[in-house]
Amino acid sequence: PIPILSDDSPMIAFDAYRPTSQDHAEATGDYQCPEIAANIRIRGENGMLIADMPLGDAMTLRPMKRHVYAGNNLVFSFHRVREGKAQAFRLDQWRALGMQCEREA
């Protein structure tokens, strides 16, 4: 079960993460997402990460913390960084959690 926060629950503030050009370079690439039968391209543009989604939609990804970005109710958590490239990301959206997207070869 998901814990429900009460009005007296403490809030935790954190500093905004400022990704480096290396962080962006690690994430950029083409990924296959079999659970949603889609391919997603992550690219850099004007110092931001952009996700080119199915049906031609593009969304700007906002950094949350290192290797974690959010956009349009989606959370992209990049992982398995090897040789300067993320090998996959986990895609979470509201009720659909843990969808794995793998970098294309």
PDB file of N, CA and C in Angstrom:
ATOM      1  N   PRO A   1       0.818  -1.200   0.000  1.00  0.00           N
ATOM      2  CA  PRO A   1       0.000   0.000   0.000  1.00  0.00           C
ATOM      3  C   PRO A   1       0.861   1.264   0.000  1.00  0.00           C
ATOM      4  N   ILE A   2       0.346   2.290  -0.616  1.00  0.00           N
ATOM      5  CA  ILE A   2       1.034   3.576  -0.677  1.00  0.00           C
ATOM      6  C   ILE A   2       0.673   4.370   0.571  1.00  0.00           C
ATOM      7  N   PRO A   3       1.685   4.884   1.298  1.00  0.00           N
ATOM      8  CA  PRO A   3       1.356   5.673   2.490  1.00  0.00           C
ATOM      9  C   PRO A   3       0.677   6.979   2.101  1.00  0.00           C
ATOM     10  N   ILE A   4      -0.287   7.365   2.877  1.00  0.00           N
ATOM     11  CA  ILE A   4      -1.003   8.615   2.648  1.00  0.00           C
ATOM     12  C   ILE A   4      -0.429   9.668   3.576  1.00  0.00           C
ATOM     13  N   LEU A   5      -0.070  10.812   3.015  1.00  0.00           N
ATOM     14  CA  LEU A   5       0.494  11.888   3.810  1.00  0.00           C
ATOM     15  C   LEU A   5      -0.611  12.654   4.505  1.00  0.00           C
ATOM     16  N   SER A   6      -0.406  12.943   5.751  1.00  0.00           N
ATOM     17  CA  SER A   6      -1.369  13.762   6.482  1.00  0.00           C
ATOM     18  C   SER A   6      -0.934  15.213   6.393  1.00  0.00           C
ATOM     19  N   ASP A   7      -1.773  16.117   6.853  1.00  0.00           N
ATOM     20  CA  ASP A   7      -1.452  17.543   6.802  1.00  0.00           C
ATOM     21  C   ASP A   7      -0.220  17.891   7.627  1.00  0.00           C
ATOM     22  N   ASP A   8       0.107  17.075   8.619  1.00  0.00           N
ATOM     23  CA  ASP A   8       1.274  17.368   9.441  1.00  0.00           C
ATOM     24  C   ASP A   8       2.514  16.574   9.012  1.00  0.00           C
ATOM     25  N   SER A   9       2.467  15.936   7.832  1.00  0.00           N
ATOM     26  CA  SER A   9       3.626  15.212   7.326  1.00  0.00           C
ATOM     27  C   SER A   9       4.733  16.199   6.979  1.00  0.00           C
ATOM     28  N   PRO A  10       5.982  15.874   7.340  1.00  0.00           N
ATOM     29  CA  PRO A  10       7.077  16.804   7.024  1.00  0.00           C
ATOM     30  C   PRO A  10       7.363  16.821   5.525  1.00  0.00           C
ATOM     31  N   MET A  11       7.678  17.972   5.025  1.00  0.00           N
ATOM     32  CA  MET A  11       8.083  18.127   3.635  1.00  0.00           C
ATOM     33  C   MET A  11       9.597  18.228   3.610  1.00  0.00           C
ATOM     34  N   ILE A  12      10.212  17.651   2.606  1.00  0.00           N
ATOM     35  CA  ILE A  12      11.659  17.674   2.498  1.00  0.00           C
ATOM     36  C   ILE A  12      12.034  18.459   1.254  1.00  0.00           C
ATOM     37  N   ALA A  13      12.777  19.528   1.443  1.00  0.00           N
ATOM     38  CA  ALA A  13      13.219  20.348   0.315  1.00  0.00           C
ATOM     39  C   ALA A  13      14.556  19.824  -0.193  1.00  0.00           C
ATOM     40  N   PHE A  14      14.789  19.947  -1.474  1.00  0.00           N
ATOM     41  CA  PHE A  14      16.071  19.571  -2.039  1.00  0.00           C
ATOM     42  C   PHE A  14      16.455  20.591  -3.091  1.00  0.00           C
ATOM     43  N   ASP A  15      17.747  20.721  -3.298  1.00  0.00           N
ATOM     44  CA  ASP A  15      18.246  21.653  -4.303  1.00  0.00           C
ATOM     45  C   ASP A  15      17.991  21.084  -5.688  1.00  0.00           C
ATOM     46  N   ALA A  16      17.657  21.965  -6.612  1.00  0.00           N
ATOM     47  CA  ALA A  16      17.436  21.536  -7.993  1.00  0.00           C
ATOM     48  C   ALA A  16      18.743  20.987  -8.558  1.00  0.00           C
ATOM     49  N   TYR A  17      18.640  19.890  -9.278  1.00  0.00           N
ATOM     50  CA  TYR A  17      19.823  19.284  -9.877  1.00  0.00           C
ATOM     51  C   TYR A  17      20.123  19.976 -11.204  1.00  0.00           C
ATOM     52  N   ARG A  18      21.368  20.284 -11.431  1.00  0.00           N
ATOM     53  CA  ARG A  18      21.801  20.893 -12.676  1.00  0.00           C
ATOM     54  C   ARG A  18      22.676  19.894 -13.419  1.00  0.00           C
ATOM     55  N   PRO A  19      22.106  19.235 -14.424  1.00  0.00           N
ATOM     56  CA  PRO A  19      22.880  18.216 -15.136  1.00  0.00           C
ATOM     57  C   PRO A  19      24.024  18.839 -15.940  1.00  0.00           C
ATOM     58  N   THR A  20      25.064  18.064 -16.097  1.00  0.00           N
ATOM     59  CA  THR A  20      26.214  18.476 -16.890  1.00  0.00           C
ATOM     60  C   THR A  20      26.024  18.001 -18.330  1.00  0.00           C
ATOM     61  N   SER A  21      26.878  18.461 -19.198  1.00  0.00           N
ATOM     62  CA  SER A  21      26.822  17.985 -20.590  1.00  0.00           C
ATOM     63  C   SER A  21      27.122  16.487 -20.630  1.00  0.00           C
ATOM     64  N   GLN A  22      27.949  15.989 -19.712  1.00  0.00           N
ATOM     65  CA  GLN A  22      28.232  14.548 -19.631  1.00  0.00           C
ATOM     66  C   GLN A  22      26.964  13.778 -19.246  1.00  0.00           C
ATOM     67  N   ASP A  23      26.180  14.303 -18.303  1.00  0.00           N
ATOM     68  CA  ASP A  23      24.908  13.663 -17.932  1.00  0.00           C
ATOM     69  C   ASP A  23      24.011  13.524 -19.160  1.00  0.00           C
ATOM     70  N   HIS A  24      23.909  14.586 -19.949  1.00  0.00           N
ATOM     71  CA  HIS A  24      23.076  14.549 -21.154  1.00  0.00           C
ATOM     72  C   HIS A  24      23.630  13.551 -22.165  1.00  0.00           C
ATOM     73  N   ALA A  25      24.950  13.554 -22.341  1.00  0.00           N
ATOM     74  CA  ALA A  25      25.562  12.631 -23.300  1.00  0.00           C
ATOM     75  C   ALA A  25      25.302  11.177 -22.901  1.00  0.00           C
ATOM     76  N   GLU A  26      25.295  10.886 -21.600  1.00  0.00           N
ATOM     77  CA  GLU A  26      25.033   9.524 -21.126  1.00  0.00           C
ATOM     78  C   GLU A  26      23.623   9.066 -21.493  1.00  0.00           C
ATOM     79  N   ALA A  27      22.665   9.981 -21.493  1.00  0.00           N
ATOM     80  CA  ALA A  27      21.263   9.613 -21.707  1.00  0.00           C
ATOM     81  C   ALA A  27      20.856   9.578 -23.177  1.00  0.00           C
ATOM     82  N   THR A  28      21.502  10.357 -24.025  1.00  0.00           N
ATOM     83  CA  THR A  28      21.042  10.452 -25.411  1.00  0.00           C
ATOM     84  C   THR A  28      21.183   9.126 -26.144  1.00  0.00           C
ATOM     85  N   GLY A  29      20.196   8.842 -26.975  1.00  0.00           N
ATOM     86  CA  GLY A  29      20.210   7.623 -27.773  1.00  0.00           C
ATOM     87  C   GLY A  29      18.800   7.161 -28.077  1.00  0.00           C
ATOM     88  N   ASP A  30      18.714   6.038 -28.754  1.00  0.00           N
ATOM     89  CA  ASP A  30      17.429   5.438 -29.122  1.00  0.00           C
ATOM     90  C   ASP A  30      17.173   4.240 -28.220  1.00  0.00           C
ATOM     91  N   TYR A  31      15.951   4.159 -27.703  1.00  0.00           N
ATOM     92  CA  TYR A  31      15.586   3.108 -26.762  1.00  0.00           C
ATOM     93  C   TYR A  31      14.334   2.384 -27.242  1.00  0.00           C
ATOM     94  N   GLN A  32      14.297   1.076 -27.014  1.00  0.00           N
ATOM     95  CA  GLN A  32      13.112   0.261 -27.309  1.00  0.00           C
ATOM     96  C   GLN A  32      12.371   0.008 -26.006  1.00  0.00           C
ATOM     97  N   CYS A  33      11.056   0.208 -26.049  1.00  0.00           N
ATOM     98  CA  CYS A  33      10.208   0.021 -24.872  1.00  0.00           C
ATOM     99  C   CYS A  33       9.139  -1.017 -25.212  1.00  0.00           C
ATOM    100  N   PRO A  34       9.444  -2.301 -25.059  1.00  0.00           N
ATOM    101  CA  PRO A  34       8.511  -3.344 -25.486  1.00  0.00           C
ATOM    102  C   PRO A  34       7.169  -3.342 -24.762  1.00  0.00           C
ATOM    103  N   GLU A  35       7.140  -2.936 -23.505  1.00  0.00           N
ATOM    104  CA  GLU A  35       5.877  -2.955 -22.763  1.00  0.00           C
ATOM    105  C   GLU A  35       4.843  -1.996 -23.323  1.00  0.00           C
ATOM    106  N   ILE A  36       5.312  -0.938 -23.991  1.00  0.00           N
ATOM    107  CA  ILE A  36       4.364  -0.008 -24.618  1.00  0.00           C
ATOM    108  C   ILE A  36       4.501  -0.050 -26.145  1.00  0.00           C
ATOM    109  N   ALA A  37       5.231  -1.036 -26.643  1.00  0.00           N
ATOM    110  CA  ALA A  37       5.426  -1.234 -28.082  1.00  0.00           C
ATOM    111  C   ALA A  37       5.823   0.076 -28.769  1.00  0.00           C
ATOM    112  N   ALA A  38       6.891   0.680 -28.244  1.00  0.00           N
ATOM    113  CA  ALA A  38       7.297   1.982 -28.772  1.00  0.00           C
ATOM    114  C   ALA A  38       8.810   2.129 -28.740  1.00  0.00           C
ATOM    115  N   ASN A  39       9.292   3.021 -29.579  1.00  0.00           N
ATOM    116  CA  ASN A  39      10.682   3.459 -29.550  1.00  0.00           C
ATOM    117  C   ASN A  39      10.683   4.912 -29.099  1.00  0.00           C
ATOM    118  N   ILE A  40      11.648   5.249 -28.251  1.00  0.00           N
ATOM    119  CA  ILE A  40      11.772   6.620 -27.759  1.00  0.00           C
ATOM    120  C   ILE A  40      13.198   7.077 -28.014  1.00  0.00           C
ATOM    121  N   ARG A  41      13.343   8.237 -28.630  1.00  0.00           N
ATOM    122  CA  ARG A  41      14.665   8.830 -28.856  1.00  0.00           C
ATOM    123  C   ARG A  41      14.859   9.926 -27.807  1.00  0.00           C
ATOM    124  N   ILE A  42      16.003   9.877 -27.133  1.00  0.00           N
ATOM    125  CA  ILE A  42      16.385  10.924 -26.187  1.00  0.00           C
ATOM    126  C   ILE A  42      17.510  11.707 -26.855  1.00  0.00           C
ATOM    127  N   ARG A  43      17.327  13.028 -26.957  1.00  0.00           N
ATOM    128  CA  ARG A  43      18.329  13.858 -27.633  1.00  0.00           C
ATOM    129  C   ARG A  43      18.548  15.142 -26.851  1.00  0.00           C
ATOM    130  N   GLY A  44      19.695  15.725 -27.064  1.00  0.00           N
ATOM    131  CA  GLY A  44      19.996  17.009 -26.450  1.00  0.00           C
ATOM    132  C   GLY A  44      19.672  18.141 -27.403  1.00  0.00           C
ATOM    133  N   GLU A  45      19.169  19.234 -26.840  1.00  0.00           N
ATOM    134  CA  GLU A  45      18.854  20.419 -27.649  1.00  0.00           C
ATOM    135  C   GLU A  45      18.891  21.644 -26.749  1.00  0.00           C
ATOM    136  N   ASN A  46      19.734  22.606 -27.080  1.00  0.00           N
ATOM    137  CA  ASN A  46      19.855  23.854 -26.331  1.00  0.00           C
ATOM    138  C   ASN A  46      20.053  23.619 -24.830  1.00  0.00           C
ATOM    139  N   GLY A  47      20.910  22.662 -24.481  1.00  0.00           N
ATOM    140  CA  GLY A  47      21.204  22.400 -23.078  1.00  0.00           C
ATOM    141  C   GLY A  47      20.129  21.645 -22.322  1.00  0.00           C
ATOM    142  N   MET A  48      19.142  21.114 -23.033  1.00  0.00           N
ATOM    143  CA  MET A  48      18.051  20.364 -22.408  1.00  0.00           C
ATOM    144  C   MET A  48      17.999  18.968 -23.021  1.00  0.00           C
ATOM    145  N   LEU A  49      17.372  18.033 -22.311  1.00  0.00           N
ATOM    146  CA  LEU A  49      17.082  16.722 -22.890  1.00  0.00           C
ATOM    147  C   LEU A  49      15.664  16.734 -23.425  1.00  0.00           C
ATOM    148  N   ILE A  50      15.500  16.180 -24.606  1.00  0.00           N
ATOM    149  CA  ILE A  50      14.199  16.093 -25.269  1.00  0.00           C
ATOM    150  C   ILE A  50      13.905  14.620 -25.520  1.00  0.00           C
ATOM    151  N   ALA A  51      12.692  14.185 -25.212  1.00  0.00           N
ATOM    152  CA  ALA A  51      12.263  12.813 -25.520  1.00  0.00           C
ATOM    153  C   ALA A  51      11.316  12.884 -26.707  1.00  0.00           C
ATOM    154  N   ASP A  52      11.705  12.251 -27.807  1.00  0.00           N
ATOM    155  CA  ASP A  52      10.829  12.135 -28.970  1.00  0.00           C
ATOM    156  C   ASP A  52       9.983  10.886 -28.756  1.00  0.00           C
ATOM    157  N   MET A  53       8.712  11.110 -28.489  1.00  0.00           N
ATOM    158  CA  MET A  53       7.796  10.050 -28.109  1.00  0.00           C
ATOM    159  C   MET A  53       7.065   9.502 -29.337  1.00  0.00           C
ATOM    160  N   PRO A  54       6.395   8.356 -29.180  1.00  0.00           N
ATOM    161  CA  PRO A  54       5.582   7.818 -30.281  1.00  0.00           C
ATOM    162  C   PRO A  54       4.561   8.856 -30.751  1.00  0.00           C
ATOM    163  N   LEU A  55       4.147   8.737 -31.950  1.00  0.00           N
ATOM    164  CA  LEU A  55       3.179   9.648 -32.581  1.00  0.00           C
ATOM    165  C   LEU A  55       3.748  11.037 -32.811  1.00  0.00           C
ATOM    166  N   GLY A  56       5.088  11.167 -32.766  1.00  0.00           N
ATOM    167  CA  GLY A  56       5.715  12.439 -33.096  1.00  0.00           C
ATOM    168  C   GLY A  56       5.722  13.479 -32.010  1.00  0.00           C
ATOM    169  N   ASP A  57       5.247  13.152 -30.819  1.00  0.00           N
ATOM    170  CA  ASP A  57       5.263  14.116 -29.722  1.00  0.00           C
ATOM    171  C   ASP A  57       6.671  14.239 -29.164  1.00  0.00           C
ATOM    172  N   ALA A  58       7.085  15.450 -28.842  1.00  0.00           N
ATOM    173  CA  ALA A  58       8.377  15.687 -28.205  1.00  0.00           C
ATOM    174  C   ALA A  58       8.126  16.376 -26.873  1.00  0.00           C
ATOM    175  N   MET A  59       8.861  15.952 -25.853  1.00  0.00           N
ATOM    176  CA  MET A  59       8.697  16.601 -24.553  1.00  0.00           C
ATOM    177  C   MET A  59      10.062  16.955 -23.986  1.00  0.00           C
ATOM    178  N   THR A  60      10.114  18.103 -23.329  1.00  0.00           N
ATOM    179  CA  THR A  60      11.317  18.526 -22.636  1.00  0.00           C
ATOM    180  C   THR A  60      11.358  17.827 -21.289  1.00  0.00           C
ATOM    181  N   LEU A  61      12.512  17.257 -20.960  1.00  0.00           N
ATOM    182  CA  LEU A  61      12.668  16.552 -19.696  1.00  0.00           C
ATOM    183  C   LEU A  61      13.340  17.472 -18.678  1.00  0.00           C
ATOM    184  N   ARG A  62      12.725  17.600 -17.522  1.00  0.00           N
ATOM    185  CA  ARG A  62      13.258  18.430 -16.446  1.00  0.00           C
ATOM    186  C   ARG A  62      14.077  17.549 -15.500  1.00  0.00           C
ATOM    187  N   PRO A  63      15.287  17.980 -15.152  1.00  0.00           N
ATOM    188  CA  PRO A  63      16.100  17.177 -14.239  1.00  0.00           C
ATOM    189  C   PRO A  63      15.511  17.183 -12.830  1.00  0.00           C
ATOM    190  N   MET A  64      15.474  16.007 -12.212  1.00  0.00           N
ATOM    191  CA  MET A  64      15.000  15.879 -10.834  1.00  0.00           C
ATOM    192  C   MET A  64      16.192  15.619  -9.904  1.00  0.00           C
ATOM    193  N   LYS A  65      17.010  14.664 -10.287  1.00  0.00           N
ATOM    194  CA  LYS A  65      18.275  14.364  -9.618  1.00  0.00           C
ATOM    195  C   LYS A  65      19.134  13.651 -10.641  1.00  0.00           C
ATOM    196  N   ARG A  66      20.352  13.287 -10.267  1.00  0.00           N
ATOM    197  CA  ARG A  66      21.252  12.696 -11.255  1.00  0.00           C
ATOM    198  C   ARG A  66      20.624  11.453 -11.876  1.00  0.00           C
ATOM    199  N   HIS A  67      20.549  11.425 -13.192  1.00  0.00           N
ATOM    200  CA  HIS A  67      20.017  10.323 -13.997  1.00  0.00           C
ATOM    201  C   HIS A  67      18.492  10.200 -13.923  1.00  0.00           C
ATOM    202  N   VAL A  68      17.806  11.149 -13.319  1.00  0.00           N
ATOM    203  CA  VAL A  68      16.338  11.087 -13.225  1.00  0.00           C
ATOM    204  C   VAL A  68      15.760  12.393 -13.766  1.00  0.00           C
ATOM    205  N   TYR A  69      14.830  12.247 -14.733  1.00  0.00           N
ATOM    206  CA  TYR A  69      14.206  13.403 -15.385  1.00  0.00           C
ATOM    207  C   TYR A  69      12.695  13.188 -15.425  1.00  0.00           C
ATOM    208  N   ALA A  70      11.950  14.287 -15.522  1.00  0.00           N
ATOM    209  CA  ALA A  70      10.492  14.188 -15.577  1.00  0.00           C
ATOM    210  C   ALA A  70       9.956  15.076 -16.690  1.00  0.00           C
ATOM    211  N   GLY A  71       8.848  14.645 -17.266  1.00  0.00           N
ATOM    212  CA  GLY A  71       8.161  15.432 -18.283  1.00  0.00           C
ATOM    213  C   GLY A  71       6.789  14.855 -18.552  1.00  0.00           C
ATOM    214  N   ASN A  72       5.783  15.708 -18.612  1.00  0.00           N
ATOM    215  CA  ASN A  72       4.407  15.303 -18.943  1.00  0.00           C
ATOM    216  C   ASN A  72       3.940  14.075 -18.152  1.00  0.00           C
ATOM    217  N   ASN A  73       4.085  14.123 -16.848  1.00  0.00           N
ATOM    218  CA  ASN A  73       3.640  13.040 -15.962  1.00  0.00           C
ATOM    219  C   ASN A  73       4.406  11.742 -16.141  1.00  0.00           C
ATOM    220  N   LEU A  74       5.571  11.788 -16.755  1.00  0.00           N
ATOM    221  CA  LEU A  74       6.436  10.621 -16.908  1.00  0.00           C
ATOM    222  C   LEU A  74       7.732  10.866 -16.152  1.00  0.00           C
ATOM    223  N   VAL A  75       8.291   9.802 -15.595  1.00  0.00           N
ATOM    224  CA  VAL A  75       9.596   9.882 -14.945  1.00  0.00           C
ATOM    225  C   VAL A  75      10.532   8.905 -15.653  1.00  0.00           C
ATOM    226  N   PHE A  76      11.666   9.415 -16.106  1.00  0.00           N
ATOM    227  CA  PHE A  76      12.688   8.642 -16.804  1.00  0.00           C
ATOM    228  C   PHE A  76      13.862   8.477 -15.843  1.00  0.00           C
ATOM    229  N   SER A  77      14.168   7.252 -15.439  1.00  0.00           N
ATOM    230  CA  SER A  77      15.290   6.970 -14.539  1.00  0.00           C
ATOM    231  C   SER A  77      16.320   6.145 -15.305  1.00  0.00           C
ATOM    232  N   PHE A  78      17.386   6.816 -15.736  1.00  0.00           N
ATOM    233  CA  PHE A  78      18.417   6.154 -16.532  1.00  0.00           C
ATOM    234  C   PHE A  78      19.319   5.341 -15.612  1.00  0.00           C
ATOM    235  N   HIS A  79      19.747   4.156 -16.077  1.00  0.00           N
ATOM    236  CA  HIS A  79      20.598   3.309 -15.246  1.00  0.00           C
ATOM    237  C   HIS A  79      21.516   2.447 -16.102  1.00  0.00           C
ATOM    238  N   ARG A  80      22.353   1.709 -15.394  1.00  0.00           N
ATOM    239  CA  ARG A  80      23.374   0.860 -16.012  1.00  0.00           C
ATOM    240  C   ARG A  80      24.278   1.682 -16.941  1.00  0.00           C
ATOM    241  N   VAL A  81      24.827   2.761 -16.405  1.00  0.00           N
ATOM    242  CA  VAL A  81      25.724   3.607 -17.202  1.00  0.00           C
ATOM    243  C   VAL A  81      27.077   2.909 -17.309  1.00  0.00           C
ATOM    244  N   ARG A  82      27.452   2.605 -18.544  1.00  0.00           N
ATOM    245  CA  ARG A  82      28.740   1.975 -18.842  1.00  0.00           C
ATOM    246  C   ARG A  82      29.358   2.676 -20.040  1.00  0.00           C
ATOM    247  N   GLU A  83      30.653   2.879 -19.971  1.00  0.00           N
ATOM    248  CA  GLU A  83      31.382   3.493 -21.077  1.00  0.00           C
ATOM    249  C   GLU A  83      30.726   4.793 -21.529  1.00  0.00           C
ATOM    250  N   GLY A  84      30.229   5.568 -20.565  1.00  0.00           N
ATOM    251  CA  GLY A  84      29.671   6.879 -20.859  1.00  0.00           C
ATOM    252  C   GLY A  84      28.274   6.884 -21.437  1.00  0.00           C
ATOM    253  N   LYS A  85      27.569   5.750 -21.414  1.00  0.00           N
ATOM    254  CA  LYS A  85      26.211   5.683 -21.965  1.00  0.00           C
ATOM    255  C   LYS A  85      25.292   4.906 -21.031  1.00  0.00           C
ATOM    256  N   ALA A  86      24.087   5.419 -20.817  1.00  0.00           N
ATOM    257  CA  ALA A  86      23.067   4.662 -20.100  1.00  0.00           C
ATOM    258  C   ALA A  86      22.622   3.524 -21.005  1.00  0.00           C
ATOM    259  N   GLN A  87      22.483   2.344 -20.457  1.00  0.00           N
ATOM    260  CA  GLN A  87      22.075   1.183 -21.243  1.00  0.00           C
ATOM    261  C   GLN A  87      20.562   1.008 -21.244  1.00  0.00           C
ATOM    262  N   ALA A  88      19.875   1.697 -20.319  1.00  0.00           N
ATOM    263  CA  ALA A  88      18.429   1.530 -20.199  1.00  0.00           C
ATOM    264  C   ALA A  88      17.857   2.670 -19.369  1.00  0.00           C
ATOM    265  N   PHE A  89      16.547   2.788 -19.399  1.00  0.00           N
ATOM    266  CA  PHE A  89      15.874   3.646 -18.429  1.00  0.00           C
ATOM    267  C   PHE A  89      14.576   2.991 -17.999  1.00  0.00           C
ATOM    268  N   ARG A  90      14.181   3.324 -16.802  1.00  0.00           N
ATOM    269  CA  ARG A  90      12.893   2.886 -16.249  1.00  0.00           C
ATOM    270  C   ARG A  90      11.929   4.027 -16.492  1.00  0.00           C
ATOM    271  N   LEU A  91      10.753   3.707 -16.987  1.00  0.00           N
ATOM    272  CA  LEU A  91       9.725   4.697 -17.281  1.00  0.00           C
ATOM    273  C   LEU A  91       8.557   4.478 -16.333  1.00  0.00           C
ATOM    274  N   ASP A  92       8.211   5.513 -15.588  1.00  0.00           N
ATOM    275  CA  ASP A  92       7.095   5.441 -14.642  1.00  0.00           C
ATOM    276  C   ASP A  92       6.063   6.500 -14.993  1.00  0.00           C
ATOM    277  N   GLN A  93       4.802   6.113 -14.906  1.00  0.00           N
ATOM    278  CA  GLN A  93       3.709   7.055 -15.137  1.00  0.00           C
ATOM    279  C   GLN A  93       2.524   6.644 -14.285  1.00  0.00           C
ATOM    280  N   TRP A  94       2.159   7.491 -13.384  1.00  0.00           N
ATOM    281  CA  TRP A  94       0.976   7.342 -12.537  1.00  0.00           C
ATOM    282  C   TRP A  94       0.747   5.909 -12.096  1.00  0.00           C
ATOM    283  N   ARG A  95       0.007   5.115 -12.849  1.00  0.00           N
ATOM    284  CA  ARG A  95      -0.321   3.756 -12.448  1.00  0.00           C
ATOM    285  C   ARG A  95       0.506   2.691 -13.156  1.00  0.00           C
ATOM    286  N   ALA A  96       1.364   3.093 -14.072  1.00  0.00           N
ATOM    287  CA  ALA A  96       2.213   2.145 -14.797  1.00  0.00           C
ATOM    288  C   ALA A  96       3.661   2.387 -14.364  1.00  0.00           C
ATOM    289  N   LEU A  97       4.150   1.547 -13.476  1.00  0.00           N
ATOM    290  CA  LEU A  97       5.480   1.736 -12.917  1.00  0.00           C
ATOM    291  C   LEU A  97       6.433   0.651 -13.400  1.00  0.00           C
ATOM    292  N   GLY A  98       7.670   1.033 -13.605  1.00  0.00           N
ATOM    293  CA  GLY A  98       8.722   0.067 -13.872  1.00  0.00           C
ATOM    294  C   GLY A  98       8.817  -0.459 -15.291  1.00  0.00           C
ATOM    295  N   MET A  99       8.328   0.281 -16.267  1.00  0.00           N
ATOM    296  CA  MET A  99       8.477  -0.141 -17.656  1.00  0.00           C
ATOM    297  C   MET A  99       9.938   0.047 -18.056  1.00  0.00           C
ATOM    298  N   GLN A 100      10.563  -1.019 -18.556  1.00  0.00           N
ATOM    299  CA  GLN A 100      11.980  -0.968 -18.910  1.00  0.00           C
ATOM    300  C   GLN A 100      12.164  -0.676 -20.394  1.00  0.00           C
ATOM    301  N   CYS A 101      13.012   0.282 -20.685  1.00  0.00           N
ATOM    302  CA  CYS A 101      13.344   0.646 -22.059  1.00  0.00           C
ATOM    303  C   CYS A 101      14.849   0.459 -22.225  1.00  0.00           C
ATOM    304  N   GLU A 102      15.249  -0.326 -23.222  1.00  0.00           N
ATOM    305  CA  GLU A 102      16.646  -0.685 -23.435  1.00  0.00           C
ATOM    306  C   GLU A 102      17.224   0.083 -24.622  1.00  0.00           C
ATOM    307  N   ARG A 103      18.463   0.498 -24.471  1.00  0.00           N
ATOM    308  CA  ARG A 103      19.160   1.189 -25.562  1.00  0.00           C
ATOM    309  C   ARG A 103      19.267   0.262 -26.765  1.00  0.00           C
ATOM    310  N   GLU A 104      18.998   0.802 -27.955  1.00  0.00           N
ATOM    311  CA  GLU A 104      19.169   0.024 -29.178  1.00  0.00           C
ATOM    312  C   GLU A 104      20.654  -0.101 -29.484  1.00  0.00           C
ATOM    313  N   ALA A 105      21.028  -1.215 -30.046  1.00  0.00           N
ATOM    314  CA  ALA A 105      22.442  -1.467 -30.352  1.00  0.00           C
ATOM    315  C   ALA A 105      22.931  -0.592 -31.477  1.00  0.00           C
TER     316      ALA A 105
END
